[in-house]
Short mmCIF file of C-alpha atoms in Angstrom, two decimals:
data_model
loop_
_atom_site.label_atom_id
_atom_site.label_comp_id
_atom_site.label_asym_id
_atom_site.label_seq_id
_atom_site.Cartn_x
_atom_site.Cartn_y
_atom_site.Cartn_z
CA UNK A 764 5.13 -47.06 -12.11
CA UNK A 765 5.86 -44.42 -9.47
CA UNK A 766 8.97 -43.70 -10.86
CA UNK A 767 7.87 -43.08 -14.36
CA UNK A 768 4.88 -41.01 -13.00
CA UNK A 769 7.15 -38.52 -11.16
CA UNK A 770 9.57 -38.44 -14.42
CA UNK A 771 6.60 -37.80 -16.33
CA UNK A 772 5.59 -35.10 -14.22
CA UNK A 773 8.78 -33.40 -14.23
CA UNK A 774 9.42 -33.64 -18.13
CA UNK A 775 5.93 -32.85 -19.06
CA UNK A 776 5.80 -28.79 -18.07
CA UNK A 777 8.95 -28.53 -19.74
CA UNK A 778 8.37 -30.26 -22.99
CA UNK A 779 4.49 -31.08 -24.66
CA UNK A 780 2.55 -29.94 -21.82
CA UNK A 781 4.86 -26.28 -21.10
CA UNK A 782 2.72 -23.81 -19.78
CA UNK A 783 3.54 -20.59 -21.93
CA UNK A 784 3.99 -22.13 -25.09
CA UNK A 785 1.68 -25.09 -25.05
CA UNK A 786 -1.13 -24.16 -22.56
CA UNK A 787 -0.88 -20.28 -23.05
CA UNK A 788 -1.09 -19.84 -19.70
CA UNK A 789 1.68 -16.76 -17.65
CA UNK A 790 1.04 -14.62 -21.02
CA UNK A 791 1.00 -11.85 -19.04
CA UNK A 792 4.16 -11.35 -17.45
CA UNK A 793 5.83 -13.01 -20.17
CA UNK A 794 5.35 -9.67 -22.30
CA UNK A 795 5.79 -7.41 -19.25
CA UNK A 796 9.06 -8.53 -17.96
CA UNK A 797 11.07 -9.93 -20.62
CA UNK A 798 13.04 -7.03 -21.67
CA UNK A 799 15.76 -7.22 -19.62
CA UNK A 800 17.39 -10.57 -18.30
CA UNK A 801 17.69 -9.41 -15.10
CA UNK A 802 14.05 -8.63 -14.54
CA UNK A 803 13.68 -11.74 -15.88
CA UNK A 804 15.91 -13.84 -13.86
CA UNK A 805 14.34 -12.21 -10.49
CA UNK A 806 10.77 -12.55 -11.57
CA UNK A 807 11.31 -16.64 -12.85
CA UNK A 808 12.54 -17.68 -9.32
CA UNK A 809 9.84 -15.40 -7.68
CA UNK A 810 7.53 -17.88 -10.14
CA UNK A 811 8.84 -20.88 -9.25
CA UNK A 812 9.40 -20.66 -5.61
CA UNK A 813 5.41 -19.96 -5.36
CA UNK A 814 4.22 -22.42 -7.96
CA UNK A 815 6.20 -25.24 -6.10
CA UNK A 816 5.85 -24.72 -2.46
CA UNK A 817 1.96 -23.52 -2.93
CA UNK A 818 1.43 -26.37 -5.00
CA UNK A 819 3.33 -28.69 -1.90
CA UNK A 820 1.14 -26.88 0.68
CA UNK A 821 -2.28 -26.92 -1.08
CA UNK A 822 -1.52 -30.57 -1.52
CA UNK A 823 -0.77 -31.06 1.91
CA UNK A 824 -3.73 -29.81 3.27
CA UNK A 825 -6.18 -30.96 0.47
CA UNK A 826 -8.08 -33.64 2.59
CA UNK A 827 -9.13 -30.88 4.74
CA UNK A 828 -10.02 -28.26 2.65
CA UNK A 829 -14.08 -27.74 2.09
CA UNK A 830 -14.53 -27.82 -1.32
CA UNK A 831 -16.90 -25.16 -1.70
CA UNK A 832 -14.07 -22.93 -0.27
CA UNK A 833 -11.26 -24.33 -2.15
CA UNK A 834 -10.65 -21.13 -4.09
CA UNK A 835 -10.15 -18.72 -1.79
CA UNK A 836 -8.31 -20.66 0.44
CA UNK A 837 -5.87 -21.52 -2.35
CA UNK A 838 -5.58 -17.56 -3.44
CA UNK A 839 -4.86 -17.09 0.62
CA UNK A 840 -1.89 -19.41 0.57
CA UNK A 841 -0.16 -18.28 -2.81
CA UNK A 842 -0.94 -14.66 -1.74
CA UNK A 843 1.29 -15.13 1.29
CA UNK A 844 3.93 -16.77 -0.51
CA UNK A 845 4.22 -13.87 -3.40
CA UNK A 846 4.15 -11.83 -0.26
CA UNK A 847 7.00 -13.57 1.63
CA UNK A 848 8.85 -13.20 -1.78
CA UNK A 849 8.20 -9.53 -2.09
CA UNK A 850 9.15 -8.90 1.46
CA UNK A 851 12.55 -10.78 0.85
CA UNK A 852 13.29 -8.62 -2.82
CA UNK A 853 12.50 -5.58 -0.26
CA UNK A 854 14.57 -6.16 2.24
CA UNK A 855 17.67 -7.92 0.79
CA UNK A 856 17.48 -6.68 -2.74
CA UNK A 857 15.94 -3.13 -2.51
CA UNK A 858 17.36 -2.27 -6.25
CA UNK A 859 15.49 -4.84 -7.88
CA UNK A 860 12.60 -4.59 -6.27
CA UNK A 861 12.30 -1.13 -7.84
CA UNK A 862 13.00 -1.94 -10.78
CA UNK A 863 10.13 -4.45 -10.80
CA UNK A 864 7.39 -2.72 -9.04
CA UNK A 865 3.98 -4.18 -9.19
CA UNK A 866 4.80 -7.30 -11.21
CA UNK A 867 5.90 -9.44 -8.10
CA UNK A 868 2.72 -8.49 -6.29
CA UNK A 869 1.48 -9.66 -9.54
CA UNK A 870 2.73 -13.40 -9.51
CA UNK A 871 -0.63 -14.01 -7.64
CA UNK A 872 -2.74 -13.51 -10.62
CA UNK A 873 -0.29 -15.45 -12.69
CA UNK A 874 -2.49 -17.98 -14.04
CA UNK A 875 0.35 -21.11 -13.84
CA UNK A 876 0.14 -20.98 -10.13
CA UNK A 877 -3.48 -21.57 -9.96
CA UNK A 878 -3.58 -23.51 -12.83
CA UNK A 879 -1.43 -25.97 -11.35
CA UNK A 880 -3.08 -26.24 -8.14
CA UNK A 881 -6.51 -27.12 -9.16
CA UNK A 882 -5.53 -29.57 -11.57
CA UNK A 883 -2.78 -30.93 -10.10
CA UNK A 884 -2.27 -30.59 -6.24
CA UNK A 885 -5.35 -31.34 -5.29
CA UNK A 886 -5.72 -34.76 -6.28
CA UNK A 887 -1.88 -35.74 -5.46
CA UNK A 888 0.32 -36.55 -2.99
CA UNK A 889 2.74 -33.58 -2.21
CA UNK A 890 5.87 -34.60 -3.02
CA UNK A 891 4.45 -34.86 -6.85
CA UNK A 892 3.02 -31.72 -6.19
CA UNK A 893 6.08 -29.79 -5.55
CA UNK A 894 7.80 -31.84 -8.52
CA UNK A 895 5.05 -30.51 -10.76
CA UNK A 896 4.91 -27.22 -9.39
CA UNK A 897 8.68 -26.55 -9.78
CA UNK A 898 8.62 -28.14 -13.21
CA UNK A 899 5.88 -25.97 -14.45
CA UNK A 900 8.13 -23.10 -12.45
CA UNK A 901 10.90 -24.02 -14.94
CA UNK A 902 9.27 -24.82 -18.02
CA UNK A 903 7.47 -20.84 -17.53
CA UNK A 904 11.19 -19.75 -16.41
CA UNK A 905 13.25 -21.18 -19.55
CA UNK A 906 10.77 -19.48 -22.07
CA UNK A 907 11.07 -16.55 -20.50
CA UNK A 908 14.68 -16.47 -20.13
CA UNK A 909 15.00 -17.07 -24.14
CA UNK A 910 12.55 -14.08 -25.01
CA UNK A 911 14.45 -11.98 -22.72
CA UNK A 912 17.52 -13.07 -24.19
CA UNK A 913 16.58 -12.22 -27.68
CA UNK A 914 14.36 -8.90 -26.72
CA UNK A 915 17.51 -7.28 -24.51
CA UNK A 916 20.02 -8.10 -27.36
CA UNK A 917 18.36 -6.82 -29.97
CA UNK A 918 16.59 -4.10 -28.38
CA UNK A 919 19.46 -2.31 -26.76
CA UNK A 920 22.71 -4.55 -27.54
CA UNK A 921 23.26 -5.51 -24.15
CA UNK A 922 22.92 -8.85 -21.80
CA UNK A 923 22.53 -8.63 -18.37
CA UNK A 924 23.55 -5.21 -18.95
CA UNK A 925 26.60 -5.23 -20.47
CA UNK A 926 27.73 -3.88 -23.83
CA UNK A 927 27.50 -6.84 -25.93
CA UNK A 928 27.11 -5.52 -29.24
CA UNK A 929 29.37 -2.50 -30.96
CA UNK A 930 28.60 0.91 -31.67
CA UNK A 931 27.32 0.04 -35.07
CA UNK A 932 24.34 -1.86 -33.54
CA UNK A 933 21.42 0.39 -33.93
CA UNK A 934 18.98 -0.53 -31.01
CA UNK A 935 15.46 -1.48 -32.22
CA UNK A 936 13.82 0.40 -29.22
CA UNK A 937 10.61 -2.04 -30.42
CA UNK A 938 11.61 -5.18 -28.94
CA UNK A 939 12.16 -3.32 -25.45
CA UNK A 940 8.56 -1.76 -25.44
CA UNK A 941 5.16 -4.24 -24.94
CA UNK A 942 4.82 -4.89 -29.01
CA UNK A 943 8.18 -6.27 -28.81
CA UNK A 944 7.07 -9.07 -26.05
CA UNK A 945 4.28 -10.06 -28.38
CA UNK A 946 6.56 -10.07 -31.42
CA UNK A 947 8.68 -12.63 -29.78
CA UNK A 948 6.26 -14.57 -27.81
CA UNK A 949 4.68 -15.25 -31.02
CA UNK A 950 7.53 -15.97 -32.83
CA UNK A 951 8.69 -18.15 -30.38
CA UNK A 952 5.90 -20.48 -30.36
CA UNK A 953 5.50 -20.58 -34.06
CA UNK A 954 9.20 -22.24 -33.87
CA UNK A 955 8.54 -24.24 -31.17
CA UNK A 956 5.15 -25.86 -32.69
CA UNK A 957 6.24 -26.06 -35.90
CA UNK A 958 9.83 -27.60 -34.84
CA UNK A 959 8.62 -30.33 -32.60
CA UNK A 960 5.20 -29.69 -31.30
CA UNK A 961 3.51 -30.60 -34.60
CA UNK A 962 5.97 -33.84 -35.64
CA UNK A 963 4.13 -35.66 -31.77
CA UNK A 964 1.07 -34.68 -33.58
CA UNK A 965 1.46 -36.35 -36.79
CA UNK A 966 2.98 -39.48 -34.86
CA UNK B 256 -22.70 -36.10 0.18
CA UNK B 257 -26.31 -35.09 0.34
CA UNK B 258 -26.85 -36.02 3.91
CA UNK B 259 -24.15 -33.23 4.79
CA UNK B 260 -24.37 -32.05 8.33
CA UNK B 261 -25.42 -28.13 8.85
CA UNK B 262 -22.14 -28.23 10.39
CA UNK B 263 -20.30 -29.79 7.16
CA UNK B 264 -21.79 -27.41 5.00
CA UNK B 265 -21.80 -24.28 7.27
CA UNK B 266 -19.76 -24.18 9.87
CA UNK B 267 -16.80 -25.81 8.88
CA UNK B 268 -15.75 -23.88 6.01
CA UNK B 269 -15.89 -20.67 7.91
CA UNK B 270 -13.55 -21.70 10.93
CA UNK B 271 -11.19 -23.23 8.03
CA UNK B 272 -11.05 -19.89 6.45
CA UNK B 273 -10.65 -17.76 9.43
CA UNK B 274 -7.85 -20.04 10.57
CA UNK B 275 -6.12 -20.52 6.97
CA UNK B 276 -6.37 -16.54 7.19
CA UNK B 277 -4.83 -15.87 10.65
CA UNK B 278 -1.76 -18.54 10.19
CA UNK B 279 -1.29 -16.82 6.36
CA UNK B 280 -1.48 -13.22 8.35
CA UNK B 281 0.56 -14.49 11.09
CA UNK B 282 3.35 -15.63 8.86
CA UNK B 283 3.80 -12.56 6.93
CA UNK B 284 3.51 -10.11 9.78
CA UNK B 285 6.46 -11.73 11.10
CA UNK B 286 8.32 -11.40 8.28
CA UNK B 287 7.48 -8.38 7.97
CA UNK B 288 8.21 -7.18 11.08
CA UNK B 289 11.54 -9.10 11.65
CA UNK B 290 12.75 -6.81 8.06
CA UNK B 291 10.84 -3.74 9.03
CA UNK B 292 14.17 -2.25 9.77
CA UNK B 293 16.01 -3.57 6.97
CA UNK B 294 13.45 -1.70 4.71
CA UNK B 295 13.82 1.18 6.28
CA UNK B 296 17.41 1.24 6.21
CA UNK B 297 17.26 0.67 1.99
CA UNK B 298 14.60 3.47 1.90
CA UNK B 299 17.24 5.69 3.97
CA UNK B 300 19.99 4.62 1.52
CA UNK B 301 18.11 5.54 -1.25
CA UNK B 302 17.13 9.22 -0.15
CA UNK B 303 20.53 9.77 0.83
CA UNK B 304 22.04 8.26 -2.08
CA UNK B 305 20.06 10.55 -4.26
CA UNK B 306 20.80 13.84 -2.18
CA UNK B 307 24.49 13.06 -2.32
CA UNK B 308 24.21 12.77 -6.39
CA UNK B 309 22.44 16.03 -6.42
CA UNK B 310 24.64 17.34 -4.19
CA UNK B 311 27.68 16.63 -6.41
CA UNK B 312 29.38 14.54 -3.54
CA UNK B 313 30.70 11.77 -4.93
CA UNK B 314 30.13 8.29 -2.86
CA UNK B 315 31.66 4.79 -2.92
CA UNK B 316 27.74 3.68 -3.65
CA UNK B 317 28.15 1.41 -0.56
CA UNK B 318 25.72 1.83 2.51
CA UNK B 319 28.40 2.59 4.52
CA UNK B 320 30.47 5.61 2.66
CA UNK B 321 27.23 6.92 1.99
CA UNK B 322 26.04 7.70 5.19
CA UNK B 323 28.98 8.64 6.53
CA UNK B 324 29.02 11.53 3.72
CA UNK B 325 25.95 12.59 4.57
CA UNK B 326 26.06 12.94 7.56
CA UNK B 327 28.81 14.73 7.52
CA UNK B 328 28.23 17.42 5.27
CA UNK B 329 24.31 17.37 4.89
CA UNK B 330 21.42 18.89 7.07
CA UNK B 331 17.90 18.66 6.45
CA UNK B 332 16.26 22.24 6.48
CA UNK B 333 12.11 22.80 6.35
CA UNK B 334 12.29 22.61 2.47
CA UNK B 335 15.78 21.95 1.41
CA UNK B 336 18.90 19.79 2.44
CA UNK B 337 21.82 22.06 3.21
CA UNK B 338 25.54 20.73 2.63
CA UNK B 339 28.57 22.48 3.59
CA UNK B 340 31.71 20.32 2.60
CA UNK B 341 35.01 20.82 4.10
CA UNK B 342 36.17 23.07 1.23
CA UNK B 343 33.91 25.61 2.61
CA UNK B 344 31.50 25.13 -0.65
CA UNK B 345 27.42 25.16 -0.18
CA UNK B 346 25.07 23.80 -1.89
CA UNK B 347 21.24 23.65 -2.01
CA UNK B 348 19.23 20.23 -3.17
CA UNK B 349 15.85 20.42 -3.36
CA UNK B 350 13.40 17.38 -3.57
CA UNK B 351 10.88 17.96 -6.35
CA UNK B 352 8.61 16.24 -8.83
CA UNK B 353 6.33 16.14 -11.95
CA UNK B 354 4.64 14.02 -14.50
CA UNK B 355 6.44 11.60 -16.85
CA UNK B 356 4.88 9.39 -19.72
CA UNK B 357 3.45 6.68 -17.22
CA UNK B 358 3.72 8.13 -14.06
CA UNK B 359 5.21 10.94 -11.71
CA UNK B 360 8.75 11.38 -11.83
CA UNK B 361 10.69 12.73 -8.40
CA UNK B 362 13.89 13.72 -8.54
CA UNK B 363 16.42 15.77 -6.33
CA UNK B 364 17.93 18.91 -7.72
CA UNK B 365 21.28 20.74 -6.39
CA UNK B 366 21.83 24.11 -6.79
CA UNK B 367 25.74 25.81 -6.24
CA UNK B 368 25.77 28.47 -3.96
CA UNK B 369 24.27 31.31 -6.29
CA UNK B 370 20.58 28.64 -6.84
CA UNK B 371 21.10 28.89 -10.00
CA UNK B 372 23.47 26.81 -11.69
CA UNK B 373 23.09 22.90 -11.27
CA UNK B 374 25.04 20.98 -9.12
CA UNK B 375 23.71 17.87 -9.73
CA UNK B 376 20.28 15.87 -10.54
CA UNK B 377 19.06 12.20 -9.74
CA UNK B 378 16.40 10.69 -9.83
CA UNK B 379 14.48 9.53 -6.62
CA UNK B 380 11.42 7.05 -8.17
CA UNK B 381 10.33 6.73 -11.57
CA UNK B 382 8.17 5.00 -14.02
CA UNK B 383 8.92 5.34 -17.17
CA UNK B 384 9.36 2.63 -20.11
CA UNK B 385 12.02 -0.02 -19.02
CA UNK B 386 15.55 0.76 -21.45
CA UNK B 387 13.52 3.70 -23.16
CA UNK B 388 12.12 6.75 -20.64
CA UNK B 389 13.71 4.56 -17.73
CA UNK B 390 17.39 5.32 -19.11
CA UNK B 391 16.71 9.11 -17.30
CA UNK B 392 18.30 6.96 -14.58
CA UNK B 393 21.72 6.27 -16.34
CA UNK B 394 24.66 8.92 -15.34
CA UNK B 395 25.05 10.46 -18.82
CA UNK B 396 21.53 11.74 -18.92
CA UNK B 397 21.44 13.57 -15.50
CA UNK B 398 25.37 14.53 -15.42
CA UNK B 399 24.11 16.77 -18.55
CA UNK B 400 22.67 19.47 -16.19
CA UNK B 401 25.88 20.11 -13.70
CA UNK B 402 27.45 22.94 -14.30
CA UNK B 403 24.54 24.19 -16.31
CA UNK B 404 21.74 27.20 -15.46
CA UNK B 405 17.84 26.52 -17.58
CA UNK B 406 16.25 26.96 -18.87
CA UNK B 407 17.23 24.56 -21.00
CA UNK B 408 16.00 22.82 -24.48
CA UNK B 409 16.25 19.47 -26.22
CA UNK B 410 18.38 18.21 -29.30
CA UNK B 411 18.85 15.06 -31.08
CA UNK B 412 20.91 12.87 -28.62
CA UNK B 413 24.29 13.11 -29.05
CA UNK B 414 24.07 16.49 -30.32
CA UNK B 415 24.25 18.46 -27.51
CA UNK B 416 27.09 21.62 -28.00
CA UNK B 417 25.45 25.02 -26.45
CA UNK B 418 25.15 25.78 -22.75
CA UNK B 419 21.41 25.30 -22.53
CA UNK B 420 21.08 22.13 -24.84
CA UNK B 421 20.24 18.57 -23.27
CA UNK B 422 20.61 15.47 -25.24
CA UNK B 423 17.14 13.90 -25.12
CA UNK B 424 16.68 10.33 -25.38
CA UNK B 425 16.23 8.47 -28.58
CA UNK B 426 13.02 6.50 -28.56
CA UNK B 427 11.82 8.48 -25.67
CA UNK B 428 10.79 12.01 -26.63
CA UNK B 429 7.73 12.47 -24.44
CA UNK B 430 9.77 11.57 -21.20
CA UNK B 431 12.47 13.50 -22.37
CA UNK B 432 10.48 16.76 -22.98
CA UNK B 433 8.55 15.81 -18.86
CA UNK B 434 11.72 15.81 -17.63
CA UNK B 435 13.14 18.97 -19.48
CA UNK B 436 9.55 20.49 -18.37
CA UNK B 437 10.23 19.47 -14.95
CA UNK B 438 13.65 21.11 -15.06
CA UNK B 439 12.76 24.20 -16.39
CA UNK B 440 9.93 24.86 -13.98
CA UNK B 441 12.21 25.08 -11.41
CA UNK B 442 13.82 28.51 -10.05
CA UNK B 443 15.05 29.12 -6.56
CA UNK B 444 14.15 32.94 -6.98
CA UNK B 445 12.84 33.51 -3.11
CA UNK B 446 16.13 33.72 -1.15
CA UNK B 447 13.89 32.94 1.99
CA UNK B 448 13.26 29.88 0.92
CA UNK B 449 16.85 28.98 1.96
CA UNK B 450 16.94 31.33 5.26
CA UNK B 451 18.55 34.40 3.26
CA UNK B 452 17.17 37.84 2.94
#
């Protein structure tokens, strides 16, 4: 039983219950970020590291938290972990941090994190917590990572920066602006539903 | 649940905050005081970096090579930074700044020994669109202006043959024209400015 509950909660975020493409939930970095791979790649493992260890701690201290206050002390502890992460991006990767400017500081609104908290770490043991926090982590982080993919090749030939495609490429400078994030995001889940989402349905 | 104390109800939640708050605060003001100096260091970096690249000094990029360039040849004046290389050449870079398509653009701009032609631009902090406006960063676009005097105007990129003609950007006219606005505003016509008469 236990074991099929934690498998569960690992596959689930990353299959029939994913977070961007199933709940809608992230939607807004997912169009800000996803331009570039690197941006992306930074701003996933930002995500995860604060869904999964504020989901652990929440859980951890859930007997003791007054209910009436639950809120604010849960945007208190994934406010100091976005913090911790965008004191780390500072200090040991200065470039990046440029680059991404407000959008770490961001990751508190990010509506996985809290999403995942209230229904999820508060009414289970930490362990499953932090399995279910990383796992929604990952399930937000491998969507992104394919959008990005498919909005930095196309928009200006290149992955991770380098020169992928040849001078005949013409750049369509769409996909790297904000429309392009929507056209892909919706795209993207049109696939996905229609691929496998809707076959679970039927069955 | 409805016979809760005053205490329960109360009290309780407000010590739980104020102590949820202070370990939270206590935790990142040590972190952020054990990297304070780290930070400042990057910031450092990053100014000299870009007064180098105006400068026309060229730097292994490492933290290292870069600040022993600078200072070596660099010294800050009241409005200015002053380099004198070894070859006995001077140059001027001044720090300046002016509105892009999202947000302000500052950038450092070198001047050769008469102030007027261009030794060298780059780009301190910028907003602009990410692989559009942002690609003012990328060495093509800013090596346009060395050796160059404005004021200067915009063609097609790619196009670029006269002495006053800067590629602008595809895809990214209006922070093409801020930045050629930006350019062009500045003159170093005061020789005081630099402590000449």
């Amino acid at each position: 039983m236990a074991k099929s509950k934690l498998k569960k909660t690992f596959l689930d975020p990353l299959g029939k219950d994913n977070p961007v493409f199933v709940q809608i939930l992230g939607i807004c970095s997912t169009l800000a970020v996803t331009n570039k791979l690197d941006n992306t790649m930074v701003m996933v493992l930002g995500v995860m590291f604060t869904t999964a260890l504020s989901s652990w701690t929440l859980s951890i201290m859930r007997k003791w938290i007054p209910s009436r206050i639950r809120m604010m002390v849960e945007t208190m502890v994934i406010a100091t972990y976005v913090i911790i992460v965008d004191i780390a991006l500072k200090a040991y990767y200065p470039e990046m941090w440029k680059q991404l400017g407000p959008y770490v500081g961001l990751i508190i609104t990010n509506c996985i994190v809290m999403g995942r908290v209230e229904a999820f770490a508060l009414q289970n043991k930490p362990f499953l917590s932090l399995v279910d926090g990383l796992a929604s982590g990952m399930g937000y982080a491998y969507v992104l990572l394919i959008i990005a993919f498919f909005r930095e090749l196309l928009g200006t030939g290149t992955l991770w920066g380098y020169q992928i495609l040849g001078s005949w490429w013409t750049s369509w400078a769409i996909m790297i602006m904000p429309p392009g994030g929507f056209f892909m995001l919706a795209i993207f889940i049109w696939v996905v539903r229609e691929a496998f989402i809707k076959e679970e349905n039927n069955g | 649940m409805k016979s809760q104390s005053f205490y329960a109800k109360r009290i309780n939640p407000i010590i739980f905050m104020v102590a949820v708050t202070v370990v939270c605060i206590l935790l990142t003001a040590a972190l952020h005081l054990s990297t304070l100096e780290l930070v400042q260091e990057n910031e450092r970096f990053f100014l000299w970096r870009s007064v180098l690249d105006a400068g026309g000094i060229t730097h292994e990029g490492t933290p290292a090579s870069v600040n022993d360039l600078y200072k070596k040849y660099v010294t800050q004046e009241d409005n200015h930074y002053l380099i004198k290389t070894d070859d006995g050449v001077t140059r001027f870079v001044f720090a300046t700044e002016g509105p892009g398509l999202w947000g302000i653009i500052s950038i450092m701009v070198g001047f050769e020994d008469d102030l007027k032609t261009l030794s060298g631009v780059s780009i301190v902090s910028q907003n602009e669109t990410p692989g559009l406006g942002a690609r003012i960063e990328e060495p093509w676009f800013t090596a346009q202006f060395v050796g160059k005097q404005g004021p200067f105007r915009l063609v097609e990129e790619g196009t670029s043959s006269m002495a006053d003609e800067i590629d602008a950007i595809t895809g990214a006219t209006r922070t093409s024209e801020s930045f050629r606005n930006i350019m062009n505003r500045l003159k170093v016509e005061d020789g005081n400015s630099v402590g000449r008469n």
